[in-house]
CSV table of C-alpha atoms in Angstrom, one decimal:
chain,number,residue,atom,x,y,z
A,13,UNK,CA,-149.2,-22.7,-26.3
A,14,UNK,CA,-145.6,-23.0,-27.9
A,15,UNK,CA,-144.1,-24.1,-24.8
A,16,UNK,CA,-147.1,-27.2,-24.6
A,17,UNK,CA,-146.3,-27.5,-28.1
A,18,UNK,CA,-142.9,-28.6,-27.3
A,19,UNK,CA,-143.5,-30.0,-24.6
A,20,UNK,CA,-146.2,-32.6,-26.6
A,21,UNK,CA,-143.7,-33.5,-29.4
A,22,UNK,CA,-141.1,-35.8,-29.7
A,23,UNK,CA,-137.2,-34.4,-28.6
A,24,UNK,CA,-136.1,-33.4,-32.1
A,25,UNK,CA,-133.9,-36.4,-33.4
A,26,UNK,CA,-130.5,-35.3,-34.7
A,27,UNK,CA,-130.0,-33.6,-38.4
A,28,UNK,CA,-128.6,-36.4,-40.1
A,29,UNK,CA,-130.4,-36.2,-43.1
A,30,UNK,CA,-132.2,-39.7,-42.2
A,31,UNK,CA,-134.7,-40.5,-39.9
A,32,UNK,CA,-134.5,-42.2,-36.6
A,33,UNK,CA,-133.7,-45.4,-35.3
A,34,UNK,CA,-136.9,-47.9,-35.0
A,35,UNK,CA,-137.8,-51.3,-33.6
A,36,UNK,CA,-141.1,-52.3,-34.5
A,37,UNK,CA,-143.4,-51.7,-37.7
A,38,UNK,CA,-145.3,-48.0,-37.5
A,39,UNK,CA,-148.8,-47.9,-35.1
A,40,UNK,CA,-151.2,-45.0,-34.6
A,41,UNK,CA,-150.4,-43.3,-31.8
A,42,UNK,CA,-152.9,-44.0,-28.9
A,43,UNK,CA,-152.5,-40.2,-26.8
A,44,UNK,CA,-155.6,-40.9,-24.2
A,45,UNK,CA,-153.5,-44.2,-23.0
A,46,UNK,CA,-150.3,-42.0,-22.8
A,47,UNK,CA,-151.9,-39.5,-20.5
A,48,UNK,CA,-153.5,-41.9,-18.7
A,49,UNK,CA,-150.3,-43.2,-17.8
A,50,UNK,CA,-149.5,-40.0,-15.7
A,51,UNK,CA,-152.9,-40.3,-13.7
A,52,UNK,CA,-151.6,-43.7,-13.0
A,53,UNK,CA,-148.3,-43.0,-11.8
A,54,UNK,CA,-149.4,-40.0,-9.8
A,55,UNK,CA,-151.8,-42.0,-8.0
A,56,UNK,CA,-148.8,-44.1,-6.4
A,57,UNK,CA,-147.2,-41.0,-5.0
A,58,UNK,CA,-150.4,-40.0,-3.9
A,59,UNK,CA,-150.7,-43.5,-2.1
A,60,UNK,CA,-146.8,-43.3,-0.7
A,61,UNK,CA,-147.0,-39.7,0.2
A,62,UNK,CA,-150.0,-39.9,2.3
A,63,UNK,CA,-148.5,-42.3,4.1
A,64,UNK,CA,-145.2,-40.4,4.4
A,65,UNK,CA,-146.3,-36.9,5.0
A,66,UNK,CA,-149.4,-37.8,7.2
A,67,UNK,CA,-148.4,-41.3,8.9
A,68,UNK,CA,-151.5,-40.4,11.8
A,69,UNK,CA,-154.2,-39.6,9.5
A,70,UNK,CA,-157.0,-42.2,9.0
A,71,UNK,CA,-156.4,-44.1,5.8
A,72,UNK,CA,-159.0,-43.4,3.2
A,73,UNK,CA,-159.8,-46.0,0.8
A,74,UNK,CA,-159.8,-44.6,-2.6
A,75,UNK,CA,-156.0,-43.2,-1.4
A,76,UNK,CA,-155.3,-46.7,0.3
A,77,UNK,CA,-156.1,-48.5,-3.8
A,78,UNK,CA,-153.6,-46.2,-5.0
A,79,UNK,CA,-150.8,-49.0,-4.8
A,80,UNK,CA,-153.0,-50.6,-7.5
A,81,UNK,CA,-151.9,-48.0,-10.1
A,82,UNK,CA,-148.9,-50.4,-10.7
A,83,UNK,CA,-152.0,-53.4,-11.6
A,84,UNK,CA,-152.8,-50.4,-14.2
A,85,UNK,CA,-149.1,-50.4,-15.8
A,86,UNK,CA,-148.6,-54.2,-15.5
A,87,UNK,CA,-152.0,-54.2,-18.0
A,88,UNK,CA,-151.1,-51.4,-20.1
A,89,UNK,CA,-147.8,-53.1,-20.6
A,90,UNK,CA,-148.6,-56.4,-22.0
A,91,UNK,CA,-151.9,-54.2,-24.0
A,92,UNK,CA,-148.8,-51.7,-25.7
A,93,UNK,CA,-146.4,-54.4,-26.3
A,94,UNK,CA,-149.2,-56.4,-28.1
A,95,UNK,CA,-150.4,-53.6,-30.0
A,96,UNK,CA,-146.9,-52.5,-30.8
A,97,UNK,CA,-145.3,-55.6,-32.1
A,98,UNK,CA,-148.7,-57.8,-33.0
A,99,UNK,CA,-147.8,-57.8,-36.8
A,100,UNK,CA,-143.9,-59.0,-35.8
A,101,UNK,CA,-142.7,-62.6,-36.3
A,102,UNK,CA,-140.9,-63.4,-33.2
A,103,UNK,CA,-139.8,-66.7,-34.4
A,104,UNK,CA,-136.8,-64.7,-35.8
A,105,UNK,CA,-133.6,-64.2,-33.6
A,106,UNK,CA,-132.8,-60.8,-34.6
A,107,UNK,CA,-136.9,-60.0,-34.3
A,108,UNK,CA,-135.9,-61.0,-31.0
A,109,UNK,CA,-132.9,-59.2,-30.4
A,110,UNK,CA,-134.3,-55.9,-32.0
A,111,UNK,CA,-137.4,-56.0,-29.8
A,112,UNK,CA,-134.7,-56.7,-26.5
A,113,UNK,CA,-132.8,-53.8,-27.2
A,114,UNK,CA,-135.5,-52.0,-27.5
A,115,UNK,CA,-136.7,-52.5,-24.1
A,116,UNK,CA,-133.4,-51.9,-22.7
A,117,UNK,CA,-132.9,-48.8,-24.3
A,118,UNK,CA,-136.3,-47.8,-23.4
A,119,UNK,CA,-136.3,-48.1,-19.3
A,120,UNK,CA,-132.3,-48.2,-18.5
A,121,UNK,CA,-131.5,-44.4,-18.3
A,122,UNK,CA,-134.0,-43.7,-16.2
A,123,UNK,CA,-134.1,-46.8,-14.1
A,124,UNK,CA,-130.5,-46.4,-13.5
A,125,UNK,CA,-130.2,-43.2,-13.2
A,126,UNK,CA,-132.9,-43.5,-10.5
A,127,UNK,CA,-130.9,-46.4,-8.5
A,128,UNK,CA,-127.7,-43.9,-8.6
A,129,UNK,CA,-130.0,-40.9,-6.9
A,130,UNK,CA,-131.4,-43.2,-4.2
A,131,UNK,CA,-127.8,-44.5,-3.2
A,132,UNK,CA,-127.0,-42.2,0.0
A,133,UNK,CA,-129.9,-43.4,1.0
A,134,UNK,CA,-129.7,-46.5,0.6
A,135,UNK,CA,-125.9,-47.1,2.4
A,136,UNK,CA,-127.8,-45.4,5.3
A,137,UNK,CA,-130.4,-47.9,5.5
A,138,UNK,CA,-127.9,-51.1,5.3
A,139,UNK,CA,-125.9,-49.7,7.6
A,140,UNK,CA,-128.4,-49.0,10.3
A,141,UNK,CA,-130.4,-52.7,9.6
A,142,UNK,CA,-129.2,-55.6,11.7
A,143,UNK,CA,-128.2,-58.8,10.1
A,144,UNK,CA,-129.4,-61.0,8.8
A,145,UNK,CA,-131.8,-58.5,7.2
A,146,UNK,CA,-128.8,-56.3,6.2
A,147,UNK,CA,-127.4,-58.4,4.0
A,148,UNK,CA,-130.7,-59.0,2.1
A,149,UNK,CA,-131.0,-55.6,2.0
A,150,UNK,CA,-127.4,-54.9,0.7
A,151,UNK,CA,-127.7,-57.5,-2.1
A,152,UNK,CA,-130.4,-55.0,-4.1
A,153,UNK,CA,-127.2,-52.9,-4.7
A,154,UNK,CA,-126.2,-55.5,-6.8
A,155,UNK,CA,-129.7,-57.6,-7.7
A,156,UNK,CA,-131.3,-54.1,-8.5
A,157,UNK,CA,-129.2,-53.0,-11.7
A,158,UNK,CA,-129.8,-56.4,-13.2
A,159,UNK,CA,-133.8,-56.5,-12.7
A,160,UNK,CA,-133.5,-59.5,-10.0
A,161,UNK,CA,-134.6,-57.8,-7.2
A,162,UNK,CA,-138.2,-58.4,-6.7
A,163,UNK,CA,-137.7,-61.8,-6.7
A,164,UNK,CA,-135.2,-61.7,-3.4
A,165,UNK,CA,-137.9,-60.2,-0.3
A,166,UNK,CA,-135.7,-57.5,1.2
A,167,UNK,CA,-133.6,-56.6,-1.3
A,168,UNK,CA,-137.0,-56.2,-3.7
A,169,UNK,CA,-137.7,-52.6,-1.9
A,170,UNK,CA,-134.1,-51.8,-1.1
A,171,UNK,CA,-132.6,-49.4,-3.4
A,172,UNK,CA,-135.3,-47.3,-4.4
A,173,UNK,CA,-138.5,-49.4,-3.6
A,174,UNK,CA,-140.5,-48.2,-6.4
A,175,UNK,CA,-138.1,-49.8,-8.7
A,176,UNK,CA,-139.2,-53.5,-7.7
A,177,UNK,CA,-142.5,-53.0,-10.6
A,178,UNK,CA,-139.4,-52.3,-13.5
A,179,UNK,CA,-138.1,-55.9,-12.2
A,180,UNK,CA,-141.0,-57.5,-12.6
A,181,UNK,CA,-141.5,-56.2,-16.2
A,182,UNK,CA,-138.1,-57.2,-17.0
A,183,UNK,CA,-139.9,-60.6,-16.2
A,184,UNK,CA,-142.8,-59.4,-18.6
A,185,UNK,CA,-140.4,-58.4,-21.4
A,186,UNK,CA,-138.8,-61.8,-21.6
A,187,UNK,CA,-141.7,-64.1,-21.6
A,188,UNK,CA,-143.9,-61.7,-24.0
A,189,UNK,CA,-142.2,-62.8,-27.4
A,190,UNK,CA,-143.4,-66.5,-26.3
A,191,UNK,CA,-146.7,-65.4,-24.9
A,192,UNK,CA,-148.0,-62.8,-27.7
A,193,UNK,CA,-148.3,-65.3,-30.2
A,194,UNK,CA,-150.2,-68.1,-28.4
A,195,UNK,CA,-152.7,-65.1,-26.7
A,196,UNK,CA,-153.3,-64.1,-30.2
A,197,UNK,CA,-154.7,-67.4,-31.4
A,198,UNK,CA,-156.3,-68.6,-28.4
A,199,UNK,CA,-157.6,-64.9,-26.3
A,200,UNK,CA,-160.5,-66.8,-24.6
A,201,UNK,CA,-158.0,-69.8,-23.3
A,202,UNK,CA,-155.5,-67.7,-22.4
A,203,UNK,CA,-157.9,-65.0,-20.4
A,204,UNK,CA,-159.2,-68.1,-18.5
A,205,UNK,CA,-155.9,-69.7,-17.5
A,206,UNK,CA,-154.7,-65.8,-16.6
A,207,UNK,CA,-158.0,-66.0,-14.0
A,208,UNK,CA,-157.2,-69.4,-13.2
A,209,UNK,CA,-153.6,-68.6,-12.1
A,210,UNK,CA,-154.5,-65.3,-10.5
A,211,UNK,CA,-157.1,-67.4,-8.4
A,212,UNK,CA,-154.5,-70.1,-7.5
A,213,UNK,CA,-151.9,-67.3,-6.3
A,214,UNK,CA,-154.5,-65.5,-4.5
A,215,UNK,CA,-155.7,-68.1,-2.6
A,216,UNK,CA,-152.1,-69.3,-2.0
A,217,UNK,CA,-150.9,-65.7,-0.6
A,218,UNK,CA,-154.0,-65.0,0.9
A,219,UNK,CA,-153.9,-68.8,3.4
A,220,UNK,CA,-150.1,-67.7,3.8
A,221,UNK,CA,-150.7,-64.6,4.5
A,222,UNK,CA,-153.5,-65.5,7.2
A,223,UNK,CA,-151.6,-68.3,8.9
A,224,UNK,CA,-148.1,-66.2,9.4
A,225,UNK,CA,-149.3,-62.2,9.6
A,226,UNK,CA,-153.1,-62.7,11.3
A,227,UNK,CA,-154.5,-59.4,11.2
A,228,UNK,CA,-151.4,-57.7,10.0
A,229,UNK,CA,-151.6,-55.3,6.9
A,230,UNK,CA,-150.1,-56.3,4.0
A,231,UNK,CA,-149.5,-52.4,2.6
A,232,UNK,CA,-148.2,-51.7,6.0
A,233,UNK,CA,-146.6,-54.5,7.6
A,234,UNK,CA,-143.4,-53.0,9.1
A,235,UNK,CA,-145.4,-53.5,12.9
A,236,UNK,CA,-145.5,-57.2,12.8
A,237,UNK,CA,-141.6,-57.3,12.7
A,238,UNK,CA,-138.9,-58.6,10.0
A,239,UNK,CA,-140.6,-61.6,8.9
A,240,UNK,CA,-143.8,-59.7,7.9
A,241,UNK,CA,-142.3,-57.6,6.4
A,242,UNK,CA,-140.4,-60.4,4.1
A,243,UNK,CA,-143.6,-62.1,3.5
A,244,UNK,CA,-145.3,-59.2,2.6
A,245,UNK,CA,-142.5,-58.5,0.2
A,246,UNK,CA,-142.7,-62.3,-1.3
A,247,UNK,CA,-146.6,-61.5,-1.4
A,248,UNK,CA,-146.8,-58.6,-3.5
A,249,UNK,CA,-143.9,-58.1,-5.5
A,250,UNK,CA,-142.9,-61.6,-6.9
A,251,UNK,CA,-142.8,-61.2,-10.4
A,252,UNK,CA,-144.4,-64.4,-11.2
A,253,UNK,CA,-147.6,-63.9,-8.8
A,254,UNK,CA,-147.9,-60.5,-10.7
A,255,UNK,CA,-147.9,-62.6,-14.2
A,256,UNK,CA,-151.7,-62.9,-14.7
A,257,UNK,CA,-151.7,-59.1,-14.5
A,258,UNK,CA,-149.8,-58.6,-18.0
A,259,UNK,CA,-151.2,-61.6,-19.9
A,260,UNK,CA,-154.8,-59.9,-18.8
A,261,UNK,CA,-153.3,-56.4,-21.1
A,262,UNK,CA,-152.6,-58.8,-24.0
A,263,UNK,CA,-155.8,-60.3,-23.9
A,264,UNK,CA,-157.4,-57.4,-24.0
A,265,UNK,CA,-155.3,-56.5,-26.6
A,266,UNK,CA,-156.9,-59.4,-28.5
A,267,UNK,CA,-160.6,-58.7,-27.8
A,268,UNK,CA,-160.2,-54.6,-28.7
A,269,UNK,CA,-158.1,-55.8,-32.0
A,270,UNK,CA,-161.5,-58.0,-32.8
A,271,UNK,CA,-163.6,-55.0,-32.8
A,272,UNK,CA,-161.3,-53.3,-34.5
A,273,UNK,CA,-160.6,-49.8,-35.1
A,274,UNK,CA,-162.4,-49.0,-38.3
A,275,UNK,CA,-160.8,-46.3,-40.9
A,276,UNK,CA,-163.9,-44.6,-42.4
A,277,UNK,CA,-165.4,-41.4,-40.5
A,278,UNK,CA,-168.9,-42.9,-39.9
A,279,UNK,CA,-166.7,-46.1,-38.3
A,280,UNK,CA,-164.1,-43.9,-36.2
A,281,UNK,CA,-167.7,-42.0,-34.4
A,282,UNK,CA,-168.5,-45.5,-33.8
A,283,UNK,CA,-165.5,-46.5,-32.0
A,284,UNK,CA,-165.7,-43.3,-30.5
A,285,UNK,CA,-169.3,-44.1,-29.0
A,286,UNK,CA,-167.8,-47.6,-27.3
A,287,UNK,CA,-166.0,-45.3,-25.1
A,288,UNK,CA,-168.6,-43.7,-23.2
A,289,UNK,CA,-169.7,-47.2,-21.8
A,290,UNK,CA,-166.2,-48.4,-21.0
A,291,UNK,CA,-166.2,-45.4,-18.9
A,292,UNK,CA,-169.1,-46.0,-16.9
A,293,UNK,CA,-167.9,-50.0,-17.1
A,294,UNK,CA,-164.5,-48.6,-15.2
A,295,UNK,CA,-166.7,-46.3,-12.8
A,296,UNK,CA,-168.6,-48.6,-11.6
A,297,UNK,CA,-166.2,-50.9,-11.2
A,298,UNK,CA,-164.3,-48.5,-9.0
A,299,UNK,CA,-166.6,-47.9,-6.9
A,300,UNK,CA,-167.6,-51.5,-6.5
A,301,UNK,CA,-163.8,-52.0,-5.6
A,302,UNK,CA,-163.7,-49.1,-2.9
A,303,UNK,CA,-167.4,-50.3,-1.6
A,304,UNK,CA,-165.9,-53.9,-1.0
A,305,UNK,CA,-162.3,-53.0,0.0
A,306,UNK,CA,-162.5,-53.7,3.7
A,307,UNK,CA,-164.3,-56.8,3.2
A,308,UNK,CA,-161.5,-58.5,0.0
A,309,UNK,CA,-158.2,-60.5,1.0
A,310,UNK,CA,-155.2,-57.8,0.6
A,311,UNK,CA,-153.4,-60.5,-2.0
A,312,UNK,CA,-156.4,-60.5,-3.9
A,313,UNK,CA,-157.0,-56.4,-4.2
A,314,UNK,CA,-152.7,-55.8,-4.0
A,315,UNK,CA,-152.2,-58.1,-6.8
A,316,UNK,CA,-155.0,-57.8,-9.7
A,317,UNK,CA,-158.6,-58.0,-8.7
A,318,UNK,CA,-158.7,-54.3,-10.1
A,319,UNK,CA,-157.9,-55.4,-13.4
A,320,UNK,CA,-161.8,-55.0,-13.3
A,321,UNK,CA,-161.9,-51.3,-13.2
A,322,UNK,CA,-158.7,-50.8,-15.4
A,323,UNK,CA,-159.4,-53.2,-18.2
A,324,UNK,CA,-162.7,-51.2,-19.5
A,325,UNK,CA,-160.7,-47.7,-18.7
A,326,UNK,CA,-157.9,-48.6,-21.2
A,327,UNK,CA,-159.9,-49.6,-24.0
A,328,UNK,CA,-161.8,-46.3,-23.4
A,329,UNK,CA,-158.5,-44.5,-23.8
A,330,UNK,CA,-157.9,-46.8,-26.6
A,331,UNK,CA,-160.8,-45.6,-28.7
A,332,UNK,CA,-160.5,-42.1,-27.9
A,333,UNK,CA,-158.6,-39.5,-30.2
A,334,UNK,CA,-159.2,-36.5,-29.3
A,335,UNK,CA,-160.7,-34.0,-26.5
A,336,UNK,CA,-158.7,-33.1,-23.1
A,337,UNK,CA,-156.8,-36.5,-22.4
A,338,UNK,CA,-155.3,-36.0,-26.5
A,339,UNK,CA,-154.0,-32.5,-26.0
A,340,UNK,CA,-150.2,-31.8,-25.8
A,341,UNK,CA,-149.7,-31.3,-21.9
A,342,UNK,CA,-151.3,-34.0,-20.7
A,343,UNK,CA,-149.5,-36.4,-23.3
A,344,UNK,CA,-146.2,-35.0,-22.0
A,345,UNK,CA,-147.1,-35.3,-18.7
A,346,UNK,CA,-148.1,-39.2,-19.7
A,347,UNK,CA,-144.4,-39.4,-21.6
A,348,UNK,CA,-142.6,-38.6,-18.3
A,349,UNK,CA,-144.7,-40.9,-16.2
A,350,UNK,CA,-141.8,-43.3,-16.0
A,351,UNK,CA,-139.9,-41.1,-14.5
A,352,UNK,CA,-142.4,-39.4,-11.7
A,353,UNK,CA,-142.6,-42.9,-11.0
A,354,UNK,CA,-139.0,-43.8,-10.6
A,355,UNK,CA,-138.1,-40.6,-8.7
A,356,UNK,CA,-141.0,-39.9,-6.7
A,357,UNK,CA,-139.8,-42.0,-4.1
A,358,UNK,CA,-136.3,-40.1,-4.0
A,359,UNK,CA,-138.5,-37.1,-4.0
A,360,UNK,CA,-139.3,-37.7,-0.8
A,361,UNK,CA,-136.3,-38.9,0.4
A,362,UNK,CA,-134.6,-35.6,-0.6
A,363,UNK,CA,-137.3,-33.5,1.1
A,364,UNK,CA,-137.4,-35.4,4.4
A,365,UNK,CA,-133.4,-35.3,4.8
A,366,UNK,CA,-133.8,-31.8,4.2
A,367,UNK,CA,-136.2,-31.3,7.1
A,368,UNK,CA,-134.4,-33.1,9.4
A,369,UNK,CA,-131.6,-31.0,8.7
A,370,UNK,CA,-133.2,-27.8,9.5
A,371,UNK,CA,-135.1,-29.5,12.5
A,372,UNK,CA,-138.2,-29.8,11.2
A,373,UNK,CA,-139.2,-25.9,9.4
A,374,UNK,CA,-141.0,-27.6,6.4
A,375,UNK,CA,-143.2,-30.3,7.8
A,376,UNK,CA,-143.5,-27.9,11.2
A,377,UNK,CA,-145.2,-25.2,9.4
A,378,UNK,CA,-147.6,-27.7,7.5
A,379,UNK,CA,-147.1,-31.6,6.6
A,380,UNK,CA,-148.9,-30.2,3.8
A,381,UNK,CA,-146.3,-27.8,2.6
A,382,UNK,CA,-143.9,-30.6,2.7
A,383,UNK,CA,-146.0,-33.1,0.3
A,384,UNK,CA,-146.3,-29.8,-1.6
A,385,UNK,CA,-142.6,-29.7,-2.2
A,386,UNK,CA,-141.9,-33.4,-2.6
A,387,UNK,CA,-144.3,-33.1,-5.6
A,388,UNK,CA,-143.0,-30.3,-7.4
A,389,UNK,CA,-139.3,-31.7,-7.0
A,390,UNK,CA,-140.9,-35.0,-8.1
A,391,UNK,CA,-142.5,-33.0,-11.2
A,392,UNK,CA,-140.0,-31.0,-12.1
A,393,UNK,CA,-137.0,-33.8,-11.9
A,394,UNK,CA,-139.3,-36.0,-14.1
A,395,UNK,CA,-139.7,-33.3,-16.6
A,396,UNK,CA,-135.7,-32.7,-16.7
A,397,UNK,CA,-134.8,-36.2,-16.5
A,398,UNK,CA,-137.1,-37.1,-19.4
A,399,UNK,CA,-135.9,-34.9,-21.5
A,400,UNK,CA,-132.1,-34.7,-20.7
A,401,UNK,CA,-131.5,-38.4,-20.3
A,402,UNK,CA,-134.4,-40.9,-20.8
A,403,UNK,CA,-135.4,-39.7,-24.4
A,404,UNK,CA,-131.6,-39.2,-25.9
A,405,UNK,CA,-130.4,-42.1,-24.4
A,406,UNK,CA,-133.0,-44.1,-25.8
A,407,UNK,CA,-132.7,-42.7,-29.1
A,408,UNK,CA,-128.5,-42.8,-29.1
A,409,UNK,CA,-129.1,-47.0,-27.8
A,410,UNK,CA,-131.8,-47.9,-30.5
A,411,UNK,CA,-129.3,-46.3,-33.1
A,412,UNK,CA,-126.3,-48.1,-32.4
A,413,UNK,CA,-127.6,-50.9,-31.5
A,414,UNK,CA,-130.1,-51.3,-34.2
A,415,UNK,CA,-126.8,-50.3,-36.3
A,416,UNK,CA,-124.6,-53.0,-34.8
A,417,UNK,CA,-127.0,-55.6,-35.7
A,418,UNK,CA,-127.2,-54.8,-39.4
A,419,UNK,CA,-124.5,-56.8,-41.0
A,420,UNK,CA,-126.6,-59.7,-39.6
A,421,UNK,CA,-129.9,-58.4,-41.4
A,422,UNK,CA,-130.8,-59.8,-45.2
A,423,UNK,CA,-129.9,-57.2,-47.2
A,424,UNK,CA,-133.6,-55.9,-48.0
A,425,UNK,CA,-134.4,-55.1,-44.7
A,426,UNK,CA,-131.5,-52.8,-43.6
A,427,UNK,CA,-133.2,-49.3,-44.3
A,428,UNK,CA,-136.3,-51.4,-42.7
A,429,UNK,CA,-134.7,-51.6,-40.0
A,430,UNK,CA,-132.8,-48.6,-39.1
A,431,UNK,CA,-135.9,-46.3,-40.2
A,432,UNK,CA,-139.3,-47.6,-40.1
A,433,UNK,CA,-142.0,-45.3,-39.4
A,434,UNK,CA,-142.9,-43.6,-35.9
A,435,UNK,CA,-145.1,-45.3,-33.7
A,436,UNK,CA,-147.2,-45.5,-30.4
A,437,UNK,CA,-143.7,-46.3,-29.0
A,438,UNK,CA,-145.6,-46.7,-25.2
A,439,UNK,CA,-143.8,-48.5,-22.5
């Protein structure tokens, strides 16, 4: 218990004598979203490493959604941020550049750290590709450490494919200081034009789709050739098609902040009860989305139609405190999401190289035994990675950057600044 203990609480922030570095005013931690986070991100690898360990095996459904765990994170995002910085006046520049920092210093480490690992082999890969894909490939090496990748098709999977998502959040970040404020004051608007636009796109990708990759799967398109694959790319990673996704988590945001949270006990039971039926709103939904799967355009399910079954499941976690999804090891395995994420991918990459090398004696005895590994590397380097690089980076980059900004601040607001209270602090 004193190892989960750890493992649940925050990296302990350096004796100074003063408390950390913050960004934002103080919020009540929301655990149940954080641990849902790492369901989330493990249903990806589940996703990829089905299709990498056993490529011959018929595709189940509810694995075959599993790409749609990203849909989960684009929400979650733009529900976080808004809860996070909801009270904040963005109409000030150093509000602005606070809240920028913040985000840097929050996905960097890992992202980059992530790019590094998944450099052997990615030279492999350009090197072996003809042109004129090679060079679309080759560009990620430079697109990819400045978030532009997803916008390029064939550089947006390049270097480390998962990473395309952190691009397109990078989008997310930059437009959500503009977009909080007007989502705020007009939720039902903006949660029609977010359906409105996710309608136009997916009737756009889906007639492109149809007239240039007939029959051709979008998740797997790699059979149809080069320029399937590019379209596929341009389909489902664009970071402006995936847009609707993260205005839908700040509307939410709006309706959940309209019921409120309330403070007395009698109140908080209350809030506690609304979970129960956005549970069995978000299973039914899911298994509405597996029923009709077969029969749904791939734009349309790939890029946000299950917004339906993840909207009511994060304002469940929202209203929930306690009980199994609150306690200490599933919050830390929800705090080093980001990472299984970014390095389940490389994971895999390490794994299979390793077999080849010894001629097959991992996936020979069992393909099993070789998705068996890949996940306890991916684990276990998520769990080191978060704790010796993503969270003391982030903390020594808030600090000295909040502290290079202070001769700039009003007076009043430097202690403000440097050490406001803890926070949900969610990606």
């Amino acid at each position: 218990m004193g190892l989960f203990r750890s493992f649940g609480a925050r990296a302990a922030e350096p004796k100074t004598g003063e408390p950390p570095a913050r960004a934002h005013p103080a919020t009540t931690p929301l655990p149940v979203l954080t641990s849902l986070r790492f369901f989330a991100a493990f249903y990806v690898l589940v996703f990829h490493y089905d299709r990498f360990f056993f490529p011959d095996a018929p595709r189940h459904t509810v694995i075959l959604l599993g790409h749609t765990g990203v849909t989960f994170f684009f929400v979650l995002s733009g529900f976080i941020l808004a809860y996070t910085y909801h009270a904040v006046d963005f109409g000030d520049r150093l509000v602005r550049r606070r809240y920028l920092w913040a985000r840097v210093s929050r996905v960097y480490p890992a992202f980059l750290l992530s790019l590094a690992i998944s450099l052997p082999w990615f030279v492999a890969w350009v090197l072996k590709t003809e042109p004129p894909l090679k060079w679309l490939i080759a560009s990620g090496a430079v697109l990819a450490p400045l978030g532009l990748h997803a916008w390029v098709p064939g550089a947006a999977c390049s270097l480390n494919c998962a990473s395309w998502s952190i691009s397109v959040e990078a989008f997310f970040y930059l437009l959500f200081p503009l977009l909080l404020p007007l989502v705020l004051r007009r939720p039902a608007e903006y949660a029609l034009a977010a359906l409105g636009l996710w309608a136009v796109f997916g009737a756009f990708c889906t007639l492109l789709w149809s007239r240039y990759a007939p029959g051709v799967s979008l998740i797997e398109p790699e059979p149809a050739g080069t320029m399937a694959v590019l379209l596929a790319q341009g389909i489902k990673y664009n970071p402006l098609l995936r847009l609707p996704e993260f205005i839908a988590g700040l509307v939410l945001f709006a309706g959940w902040r309209r019921m409120r949270r309330p403070a007395s006990e009698a109140q908080a039971a209350t809030a506690r009860g609304r979970a129960g039926p956005f549970l069995a709103a978000a299973a039914l939904a899911a298994l509405v989305l597996v029923v009709i799967e077969p029969y749904v355009p791939s734009p349309l399910m790939h890029n946000g139609l299950t917004v339906v079954a993840w909207a009511p499941l994060i304002l469940a976690g929202a209203d929930l405190r306690g009980g199994v999804l609150a306690s200490a090891p599933l919050v830390f395995l929800g705090r080093i999401s980001f990472a299984l994420y970014l390095l389940h991918m490389p994971a895999y990459a390490v794994v299979n190289t390793l077999d080849r090398t010894l001629h097959g004696a991992i996936s020979g005895v069992s393909p099993w035994l070789a998705a068996g590994a890949a996940t306890a590397l991916s684990l276990a380097a998520a769990s080191l990675v978060h704790l010796a690089v993503e969270e003391p980076a982030r903390r020594v980059l808030l600090r000295r950057g909040l502290q290079a900004m202070l001769p700039a601040l009003p007076s009043g607001s430097t202690q403000a600044a440097l050490h406001p209270p803890e926070s949900a602090g969610e990606r």
